[in-house]
Coordinates of C-alpha atoms in Angstrom, one line a residue:
Chain A
M28 CA 114.6 69.4 100.0
S29 CA 116.3 71.8 97.5
R30 CA 118.0 73.8 98.5
T31 CA 119.1 77.6 96.6
E32 CA 120.6 79.0 98.9
A33 CA 123.8 78.1 100.1
P34 CA 124.6 76.8 103.0
R35 CA 124.8 79.7 106.2
P36 CA 128.8 80.7 106.4
E37 CA 130.0 81.0 110.0
A38 CA 129.7 83.9 111.6
S39 CA 132.4 86.0 111.9
R40 CA 131.4 89.3 113.0
R41 CA 132.1 90.1 116.5
L42 CA 129.8 92.3 118.0
S43 CA 130.7 95.0 120.5
V44 CA 129.7 97.4 123.1
S45 CA 132.3 99.9 124.7
G46 CA 131.6 102.1 127.6
V47 CA 127.8 103.3 126.2
T48 CA 126.2 105.2 128.3
T49 CA 122.0 105.9 127.5
G50 CA 119.2 107.3 129.8
Y51 CA 115.7 107.9 129.4
D52 CA 114.7 112.3 130.1
R53 CA 117.9 113.2 132.2
A54 CA 118.7 110.1 134.1
D55 CA 121.4 107.5 132.7
V56 CA 119.9 103.8 133.1
L57 CA 123.4 102.2 131.7
H58 CA 126.5 103.4 132.9
D59 CA 129.4 102.4 131.2
V60 CA 128.3 98.8 130.1
S61 CA 130.6 96.9 127.5
I62 CA 129.9 93.9 126.7
E63 CA 130.9 91.8 123.4
A64 CA 129.5 88.4 121.4
K65 CA 131.1 87.0 120.1
P66 CA 130.6 85.4 116.7
G67 CA 129.8 81.2 116.6
R68 CA 129.3 82.2 120.6
I69 CA 125.8 82.6 122.9
T70 CA 126.1 85.1 125.3
C71 CA 124.0 85.5 127.9
I72 CA 123.1 89.4 129.8
L73 CA 121.4 87.9 133.3
G74 CA 120.4 90.5 135.8
A75 CA 116.7 91.7 137.4
N76 CA 114.3 93.6 136.3
G77 CA 115.2 97.3 135.9
A78 CA 119.1 95.8 135.6
G79 CA 118.8 98.1 132.2
K80 CA 119.2 94.6 129.9
S81 CA 116.5 95.9 128.4
T82 CA 117.6 99.4 127.5
L83 CA 121.3 97.6 126.6
I84 CA 119.2 95.8 123.7
R85 CA 117.2 98.8 122.4
S86 CA 121.0 101.4 122.4
I87 CA 122.5 98.4 120.6
L88 CA 118.8 97.3 118.0
G89 CA 118.9 101.1 117.9
L90 CA 115.7 101.6 119.7
T91 CA 116.8 103.7 122.2
P92 CA 119.1 107.0 121.5
V93 CA 123.6 106.3 122.8
R94 CA 124.5 109.0 125.0
R95 CA 128.1 107.7 125.0
G96 CA 130.0 105.4 124.0
S97 CA 129.7 103.1 120.2
V98 CA 128.8 99.7 119.6
A99 CA 130.2 98.0 117.0
F100 CA 129.2 95.2 114.8
G101 CA 132.3 93.4 112.0
G102 CA 133.8 96.1 111.4
D103 CA 130.4 98.3 111.0
T104 CA 129.9 101.6 113.2
I105 CA 126.6 100.8 114.0
T106 CA 125.8 103.8 117.2
N107 CA 122.8 105.5 116.9
L108 CA 121.7 103.9 113.2
A109 CA 118.4 103.7 111.7
T110 CA 116.8 100.7 112.9
H111 CA 116.2 98.3 109.5
R112 CA 119.7 99.4 109.2
I113 CA 121.1 97.7 111.9
A114 CA 118.4 94.4 110.3
A115 CA 120.6 94.7 107.6
L116 CA 123.7 94.7 108.5
G117 CA 122.2 91.1 109.5
I118 CA 121.4 92.0 113.3
A119 CA 117.6 89.2 114.1
T120 CA 115.5 90.2 116.8
V121 CA 113.2 88.7 119.1
P122 CA 111.8 90.9 120.4
E123 CA 110.2 90.3 124.6
G124 CA 106.9 88.8 124.7
N125 CA 107.6 87.0 121.7
R126 CA 105.8 89.7 119.6
V127 CA 104.0 89.3 116.9
L128 CA 101.7 91.0 113.8
P129 CA 98.6 89.9 115.4
R130 CA 96.2 91.5 112.2
M131 CA 98.7 89.2 109.2
T132 CA 98.7 86.0 108.8
V133 CA 101.2 83.9 110.4
L134 CA 102.4 83.6 106.1
E135 CA 102.6 87.4 106.7
N136 CA 104.9 88.3 109.5
L137 CA 107.4 84.9 107.3
K138 CA 106.7 87.8 104.1
V139 CA 108.1 91.2 106.0
G140 CA 110.5 88.6 108.4
G141 CA 111.3 88.3 104.1
L142 CA 111.3 92.0 102.8
L143 CA 114.4 92.6 102.7
E144 CA 115.8 89.7 100.6
K145 CA 114.7 90.6 96.9
D146 CA 115.3 87.4 95.6
R147 CA 111.9 85.6 94.7
H148 CA 114.4 81.6 95.5
R149 CA 115.9 82.6 98.3
L150 CA 113.0 83.8 99.7
A151 CA 111.1 80.4 98.1
A152 CA 113.6 78.7 100.0
R153 CA 114.3 79.4 103.1
M154 CA 110.5 80.2 103.8
E155 CA 109.6 75.9 103.2
R156 CA 113.9 75.3 105.8
M157 CA 111.0 77.6 108.6
F158 CA 108.3 75.6 108.2
E159 CA 110.9 72.3 107.6
T160 CA 112.0 73.6 111.5
F161 CA 108.0 74.6 112.8
P162 CA 105.6 72.6 112.1
R163 CA 103.3 74.4 113.8
L164 CA 103.7 77.7 111.6
K165 CA 103.5 75.7 108.4
E166 CA 99.5 73.9 110.1
R167 CA 98.7 77.6 111.3
R168 CA 99.9 79.9 108.7
N169 CA 97.0 81.1 107.1
Q170 CA 95.6 81.9 110.7
L171 CA 96.3 85.8 112.7
A172 CA 99.0 84.7 113.5
G173 CA 97.2 87.5 117.7
T174 CA 95.0 83.6 118.1
L175 CA 98.6 81.9 118.3
S176 CA 98.9 80.3 121.3
G177 CA 101.1 82.4 123.6
G178 CA 103.9 79.5 122.2
E179 CA 103.0 79.6 119.2
R180 CA 103.9 82.7 118.5
S181 CA 107.8 82.4 120.6
M182 CA 108.0 80.0 117.8
L183 CA 106.7 82.6 114.8
S184 CA 108.7 86.3 116.2
I185 CA 111.9 83.4 116.1
A186 CA 111.4 82.4 112.4
R187 CA 110.1 86.2 111.3
G188 CA 113.6 86.5 112.2
L189 CA 115.2 83.3 111.1
M190 CA 113.6 85.0 107.3
T191 CA 115.7 88.1 107.5
D192 CA 118.7 86.3 107.2
P193 CA 120.3 87.6 110.2
E194 CA 124.5 86.6 111.3
L195 CA 123.9 87.4 115.1
I196 CA 120.3 86.8 116.3
V197 CA 119.0 88.4 119.9
F198 CA 116.7 86.8 122.6
D199 CA 115.2 89.7 125.0
E200 CA 113.8 87.4 127.4
P201 CA 111.4 84.6 125.4
S202 CA 111.1 83.0 128.2
L203 CA 109.1 86.3 129.6
G204 CA 105.4 84.8 130.2
L205 CA 105.7 80.8 129.0
S206 CA 104.6 77.7 129.9
P207 CA 107.9 75.8 132.0
L208 CA 107.3 73.7 128.6
F209 CA 107.6 76.0 125.7
V210 CA 110.6 78.0 128.3
S211 CA 112.3 75.3 127.7
E212 CA 111.6 74.4 123.8
V213 CA 112.9 78.0 123.5
F214 CA 116.5 76.8 124.9
R215 CA 116.2 74.1 122.9
I216 CA 116.1 76.4 120.0
V217 CA 119.2 78.6 120.6
R218 CA 120.7 75.8 121.4
Q219 CA 120.3 74.1 117.7
L220 CA 120.7 77.9 115.7
K221 CA 124.6 77.3 117.4
E222 CA 125.3 74.2 117.4
E223 CA 123.6 76.1 113.0
G224 CA 126.3 78.5 113.4
Y225 CA 124.8 81.3 115.0
T226 CA 126.4 84.5 116.4
I227 CA 123.2 84.4 120.0
L228 CA 122.5 87.3 122.4
L229 CA 121.0 86.3 125.1
V230 CA 118.5 88.2 127.9
E231 CA 117.5 86.6 130.2
Q232 CA 115.2 86.7 133.9
N233 CA 115.8 82.4 134.1
V234 CA 119.5 82.5 135.6
R235 CA 119.8 78.3 135.9
Q236 CA 118.1 77.8 132.1
T237 CA 120.9 80.5 130.6
L238 CA 123.6 80.1 132.0
D239 CA 123.9 76.2 130.8
V240 CA 123.2 76.6 127.4
A241 CA 125.1 79.6 127.4
D242 CA 128.9 80.4 126.6
D243 CA 129.8 83.9 128.1
G244 CA 127.6 85.4 129.9
Y245 CA 127.4 89.6 131.7
V246 CA 125.4 89.9 134.7
L247 CA 123.8 93.6 134.9
A248 CA 122.9 95.5 138.1
Q249 CA 121.6 99.5 138.1
G250 CA 123.3 99.6 134.6
R251 CA 126.5 98.7 134.9
V252 CA 128.4 95.6 134.5
V253 CA 128.8 94.0 137.5
A254 CA 130.5 90.8 136.8
S255 CA 131.5 88.5 133.1
G256 CA 133.5 85.4 133.0
T257 CA 132.8 81.7 130.5
S258 CA 128.8 81.3 131.4
A259 CA 130.7 78.1 133.0
A260 CA 132.7 80.4 136.4
L261 CA 129.6 82.8 136.3
A262 CA 127.2 79.4 137.3
A263 CA 130.6 78.5 139.9
D264 CA 130.5 82.1 141.3
G265 CA 128.6 81.7 144.7
E266 CA 128.6 84.9 146.3
L267 CA 128.1 86.4 142.6
H268 CA 124.6 83.7 142.7
K269 CA 124.4 85.3 146.7
A270 CA 124.5 89.1 145.8
Y271 CA 123.2 89.0 142.2
F272 CA 120.2 86.1 141.2
G273 CA 119.3 85.4 145.3
V274 CA 120.5 82.4 147.5
H275 CA 119.4 79.1 145.8
Chain B
M5 CA 58.7 107.1 91.2
D6 CA 60.2 107.2 87.4
P7 CA 62.7 104.1 86.7
G8 CA 65.1 105.4 84.8
L9 CA 65.1 109.2 87.2
L10 CA 65.3 106.3 89.9
A11 CA 68.1 104.7 88.2
Q12 CA 69.6 108.9 87.9
Y13 CA 70.6 109.4 91.5
L14 CA 71.7 105.8 91.9
F15 CA 73.6 106.6 89.2
N16 CA 75.5 109.7 91.6
G17 CA 74.9 108.0 94.4
L18 CA 77.9 105.0 93.1
M19 CA 79.0 107.6 91.8
L20 CA 79.8 110.1 95.0
G21 CA 80.7 107.5 96.7
T22 CA 83.8 106.4 94.4
I23 CA 84.3 109.7 95.5
Y24 CA 84.2 109.7 99.1
A25 CA 85.4 106.2 99.0
I26 CA 89.3 106.8 97.9
V27 CA 89.1 110.0 99.9
A28 CA 87.8 108.8 102.5
V29 CA 90.6 105.2 102.1
G30 CA 94.1 107.9 102.4
F31 CA 92.7 109.5 106.1
S32 CA 92.5 105.5 106.9
L33 CA 95.9 105.0 105.6
F34 CA 97.1 107.7 107.1
F35 CA 95.8 107.0 111.1
G36 CA 96.6 103.7 111.0
V37 CA 100.1 103.8 109.6
L38 CA 100.9 107.1 111.5
D39 CA 97.8 107.7 114.3
V40 CA 97.6 111.2 112.4
I41 CA 94.5 112.7 111.1
K42 CA 96.2 114.1 108.0
F43 CA 93.9 117.7 107.7
S44 CA 95.1 119.0 104.8
H45 CA 93.8 115.8 102.3
G46 CA 90.3 117.5 101.4
D47 CA 92.8 120.3 99.6
V48 CA 95.2 118.3 98.2
V49 CA 92.3 117.0 96.1
T50 CA 91.5 120.5 94.9
V51 CA 95.3 120.4 93.7
G52 CA 95.0 117.3 91.9
A53 CA 92.1 118.4 90.5
F54 CA 93.9 122.1 88.9
S55 CA 96.9 119.9 88.2
A56 CA 94.8 118.2 86.0
F57 CA 93.5 121.7 84.6
G58 CA 97.1 123.1 84.0
A59 CA 98.1 120.8 82.6
A60 CA 95.7 119.7 79.9
G61 CA 95.2 123.8 79.3
L62 CA 99.1 124.4 78.7
M63 CA 99.0 121.0 76.7
A64 CA 96.2 121.9 74.1
A65 CA 97.9 125.3 73.9
L66 CA 101.7 124.0 73.2
A67 CA 100.4 121.4 70.7
T68 CA 96.7 120.3 69.4
L69 CA 96.0 117.2 71.5
S70 CA 94.0 114.1 70.9
G71 CA 92.0 113.4 73.8
P72 CA 93.1 110.2 74.8
L73 CA 96.4 112.4 75.6
A74 CA 94.9 114.8 76.8
L75 CA 94.3 112.6 79.8
A76 CA 96.7 110.9 80.5
V77 CA 98.6 114.7 81.1
G78 CA 96.0 115.5 83.5
L79 CA 96.4 111.9 85.1
I80 CA 100.0 111.7 85.2
A81 CA 99.8 115.8 86.7
A82 CA 96.7 115.1 89.4
L83 CA 98.7 111.5 90.4
G84 CA 102.0 113.1 90.3
A85 CA 101.1 116.8 92.1
G86 CA 98.7 114.5 94.7
A87 CA 102.0 112.5 96.0
L88 CA 103.7 115.6 96.1
S89 CA 101.9 117.4 98.0
G90 CA 102.2 114.1 100.7
V91 CA 105.4 113.6 100.6
I92 CA 106.4 117.0 101.8
I93 CA 103.7 117.5 104.2
G94 CA 105.0 114.4 105.0
R95 CA 108.3 114.6 105.3
L96 CA 108.2 118.2 106.7
L97 CA 105.2 118.5 109.1
V98 CA 104.0 115.3 109.6
L99 CA 107.0 113.2 110.5
P100 CA 109.3 115.6 112.8
L101 CA 105.6 115.8 114.9
K102 CA 105.9 112.3 114.9
N103 CA 106.5 111.8 119.4
A104 CA 104.7 115.0 119.5
P105 CA 100.5 114.8 120.6
G106 CA 98.6 114.0 117.3
V107 CA 96.2 117.2 118.0
N108 CA 99.7 118.8 116.3
V109 CA 100.2 117.4 113.6
L110 CA 96.5 117.7 112.9
L111 CA 96.8 121.8 113.3
A112 CA 100.3 121.8 111.0
T113 CA 98.1 119.4 108.3
L114 CA 94.7 121.8 108.4
M115 CA 97.0 125.4 108.5
A116 CA 98.8 123.6 105.2
G117 CA 95.8 122.9 103.4
T118 CA 95.0 126.2 104.2
V119 CA 98.3 127.6 102.6
L120 CA 97.5 125.0 99.6
R121 CA 94.3 126.3 99.2
E122 CA 95.3 130.3 99.5
A123 CA 98.0 128.8 96.9
I124 CA 95.6 127.7 94.8
R125 CA 92.7 130.9 94.7
L126 CA 95.6 133.8 94.1
G127 CA 98.1 131.9 92.2
V128 CA 95.9 130.6 90.0
P129 CA 94.8 133.7 87.0
N130 CA 91.2 134.3 88.5
G131 CA 92.0 132.4 91.1
G132 CA 88.9 132.2 93.4
N133 CA 86.1 131.6 90.5
P134 CA 84.8 128.2 89.7
K135 CA 87.2 127.0 86.1
P136 CA 85.4 125.0 83.7
F137 CA 86.9 121.3 83.3
P138 CA 87.8 120.6 79.4
A139 CA 86.0 117.7 78.3
L140 CA 88.5 114.9 78.2
L141 CA 87.2 111.8 77.8
P142 CA 84.7 110.9 75.5
E143 CA 81.7 112.9 74.5
G144 CA 78.4 110.8 74.1
V145 CA 75.3 109.6 75.8
L146 CA 73.8 105.6 76.3
K147 CA 70.5 105.8 76.6
A148 CA 68.0 103.0 77.9
G149 CA 64.5 104.6 78.9
S150 CA 64.4 107.9 80.8
F151 CA 67.9 106.9 81.8
S152 CA 70.4 108.0 79.9
V153 CA 73.9 108.5 81.5
G154 CA 77.4 110.0 79.8
I155 CA 79.3 108.3 78.2
D156 CA 82.5 109.9 80.8
S157 CA 80.7 109.2 83.6
V158 CA 80.6 105.9 83.3
I159 CA 84.2 105.9 82.4
I160 CA 84.6 107.3 85.4
L161 CA 83.0 105.2 87.1
L162 CA 84.1 102.3 86.2
A163 CA 87.7 103.9 87.2
G164 CA 87.4 104.5 90.0
L165 CA 85.6 102.0 91.0
A166 CA 88.8 99.8 89.9
V167 CA 91.4 102.2 92.0
V168 CA 90.0 101.2 95.1
L169 CA 90.1 97.6 93.9
A170 CA 94.1 98.7 93.4
T171 CA 94.6 100.2 96.2
H172 CA 93.2 97.4 97.9
L173 CA 95.2 94.9 96.1
V174 CA 98.0 97.4 96.6
I175 CA 97.8 97.1 100.6
T176 CA 97.8 93.0 100.6
R177 CA 99.8 91.5 97.7
T178 CA 102.9 94.5 97.1
R179 CA 106.0 94.4 99.5
L180 CA 105.1 98.1 100.1
G181 CA 101.4 96.9 101.0
L182 CA 103.3 94.3 103.8
S183 CA 106.1 97.5 104.9
I184 CA 102.5 99.9 105.7
R185 CA 100.2 96.3 107.4
A186 CA 103.8 96.0 109.6
V187 CA 104.8 99.3 110.3
A188 CA 100.8 99.9 111.0
Q189 CA 100.8 97.2 113.9
D190 CA 104.1 97.5 115.8
E191 CA 105.8 99.9 113.7
E192 CA 109.4 98.2 116.4
V193 CA 108.8 94.8 115.0
A194 CA 108.2 96.2 111.6
Q195 CA 112.1 97.9 111.6
L196 CA 113.2 95.2 113.5
A197 CA 112.7 92.9 110.7
G198 CA 113.8 95.6 107.9
V199 CA 111.3 98.2 107.4
S200 CA 112.6 101.4 107.5
F201 CA 109.7 103.6 109.0
N202 CA 110.1 106.9 107.9
R203 CA 110.2 105.3 103.8
T204 CA 107.1 103.3 104.8
V205 CA 105.9 106.8 106.3
L206 CA 106.4 108.7 102.5
G207 CA 105.2 106.0 100.5
T208 CA 101.2 105.9 102.4
F209 CA 101.6 109.7 102.2
A210 CA 102.5 109.2 98.7
L211 CA 99.8 106.7 98.3
G212 CA 97.4 108.3 100.3
S213 CA 97.9 111.5 97.9
M214 CA 98.0 109.6 95.0
L215 CA 94.2 109.0 96.3
A216 CA 93.3 112.7 96.5
G217 CA 94.8 113.9 93.9
L218 CA 93.2 111.0 91.5
A219 CA 89.8 111.9 93.6
G220 CA 90.0 115.9 92.5
L221 CA 90.1 114.9 88.3
M222 CA 88.2 112.7 88.7
L223 CA 85.6 115.1 90.3
G224 CA 86.8 118.0 87.3
L225 CA 85.7 115.3 84.5
Y226 CA 82.3 114.1 86.4
Y227 CA 81.0 118.1 87.7
R228 CA 83.4 119.6 84.5
E229 CA 83.8 123.0 87.1
I230 CA 86.5 123.0 89.7
N231 CA 86.9 125.9 92.6
F232 CA 89.8 126.4 95.1
N233 CA 88.0 125.2 98.4
M234 CA 86.3 122.3 96.9
G235 CA 88.2 119.7 98.5
V236 CA 86.9 121.7 101.7
M237 CA 83.7 119.8 102.0
L238 CA 84.6 116.5 100.6
G239 CA 88.1 116.6 102.9
I240 CA 85.7 116.8 105.7
I241 CA 82.5 114.2 104.3
G242 CA 86.2 111.7 103.6
F243 CA 87.3 111.8 107.1
A244 CA 84.0 111.4 108.8
C245 CA 83.6 108.5 105.7
A246 CA 87.0 106.8 107.9
V247 CA 85.5 107.9 111.0
V248 CA 82.4 105.5 110.9
G249 CA 83.9 103.0 109.0
G250 CA 86.4 103.2 111.1
L251 CA 89.4 103.9 111.5
G252 CA 92.2 102.7 110.7
S253 CA 90.5 99.3 108.5
L254 CA 90.7 99.2 104.8
I255 CA 87.3 98.1 104.2
G256 CA 85.4 100.5 106.9
P257 CA 86.4 103.7 105.2
I258 CA 85.2 102.3 102.0
I259 CA 82.3 101.0 103.4
G260 CA 82.1 104.8 105.3
G261 CA 82.1 106.0 101.3
F262 CA 79.0 104.3 99.8
L263 CA 77.2 104.8 103.0
F264 CA 77.7 108.7 102.8
A265 CA 76.2 108.8 99.1
G266 CA 73.7 106.7 100.2
V267 CA 72.1 109.1 102.1
Q268 CA 72.6 111.6 100.3
T269 CA 70.6 110.1 97.4
L270 CA 68.2 107.8 99.6
V271 CA 67.1 112.5 100.9
T272 CA 66.8 113.5 97.5
V273 CA 65.0 110.3 96.1
V274 CA 62.1 110.1 99.6
L275 CA 63.0 113.7 101.0
P276 CA 62.7 116.1 97.5
F277 CA 61.9 118.6 98.8
T278 CA 64.7 118.5 101.7
S279 CA 67.4 117.6 99.1
A280 CA 68.6 120.7 100.2
Y281 CA 69.3 119.5 103.3
K282 CA 70.4 116.1 102.0
D283 CA 74.5 117.3 103.7
V284 CA 72.8 117.7 107.2
V285 CA 70.7 114.7 107.2
A286 CA 73.3 112.2 106.0
F287 CA 75.7 113.8 108.4
A288 CA 73.1 114.0 111.4
V289 CA 73.5 110.2 110.2
I290 CA 77.3 109.5 110.8
I291 CA 77.0 111.4 113.2
A292 CA 74.1 108.9 114.9
L293 CA 75.6 106.2 113.7
I294 CA 79.7 107.5 115.3
G295 CA 77.7 107.5 118.8
L296 CA 76.2 103.8 118.3
F297 CA 79.7 102.1 117.4
P298 CA 82.3 104.5 118.5
T299 CA 84.8 102.2 116.8
G300 CA 83.6 102.3 113.7
L301 CA 81.1 100.2 111.6
I302 CA 84.4 97.8 111.0
A303 CA 85.2 97.0 114.3
E304 CA 88.5 97.0 114.9
K305 CA 89.6 93.9 115.9
S306 CA 87.6 91.8 113.5
S307 CA 89.1 93.6 111.0
E308 CA 92.2 93.7 108.7
R309 CA 93.6 97.2 110.1
V310 CA 96.0 97.6 107.5

């Protein structure tokens, strides 16, 4: 295949969340949360429903206002920056529920992901690469995204994120609502993306498979970071499992 | 009935349908992207008409202009004034009320429409009275049997149909159109992909209001007369067409526009003695259709909502 786009440079920017407190109305949902996603690695955030995982992601992406603390990506402070500007800095998101634009075709969904890119040739090459990576999407490129199966939607959601040519990809509970077969497929893709040089921030409830694929991890409970470390260390911590994930 | 007369009615119906469709599409665009009703839309039509009137008049006073040049000036004035008022209303009234109930936007824009209307009535010399609109299009009459139609009317109709088509192409083929549809379908997903929400909303308001300004110019050219409250009825008709066709869809309001004009024309042709009641009948039909098809003739699910 002809590549007009140079191979991706290695990810070099670090995402740092420092002492972030966020809330809705009067109640704080996150309390003084600090996490880091190091370049070229998979960092996971684990926690039960209501632990504040989604709020943390929304705070990073500018969808929920941060009350205190700061978020930085490389040299840029992105605290409370408009969401589309954060995306333009190289942060792609695969939103919870693998949301797609339902009344647009697969191709149009990918084009929306490519709106930031002004160069036609690079855009075409990137689109071609998506179809190579996800042949299923190529077959269905003229189909409305709302008619795709759950697994296909998740592929499309990931591909739309990649179309923005990001350095960091945020996955918000990608396994939610998918069949076990597709869950394994999503984790395989996450691993592959890391090998291609992307930095990954993976938010999940699926503890075993997530720790398996991740390098570093944080555990959230009631809006606070209650444990952090390499995923190997987190996986080996029996007390942690008993306290937060239920006994295996 | 005399076929020539019938053709005359048909032509007039097509013309009205096109103008209604152009106004209705604006309502649908605003609703699609932001779920709001912008009730000042009809008065933006008046703003477009008076801007073209003023600009063409001013230019004619300064220099003798050839017809096409005066028309170009009027066109730019109508489109520019329409787009500008749309962006200002969007920026000052609609975006700040984004998280407020939709009724607030409806009320705020209803008031803004009154402000526009009164500003024209009081600001334009002798603004309370109808103004003769200059004939900017080539004169001449096309005749076929007992059917005769002005060349200017034919041009207006063809231009209007072209604009409807062009709007469709903008929505389906351009970057702005892609952004508008993305924001309409899921504003968070659109922003996460790098689409600016505010810019897209203002772009939608500029586009829709530009269409309203153009409708004002078309009405002026067709009827050769404009009036400070010409937009009121047109706004209500445009809104009704958008709702009956399917608010949020693109093709729905176009169908709605031609449907409304079709009913008006039919009443005039079939029941000439009731032609004074043509609006009454047309609105009654709209009410019945809304009862039968609560989500519009083009149901959102199957249509391509913008």
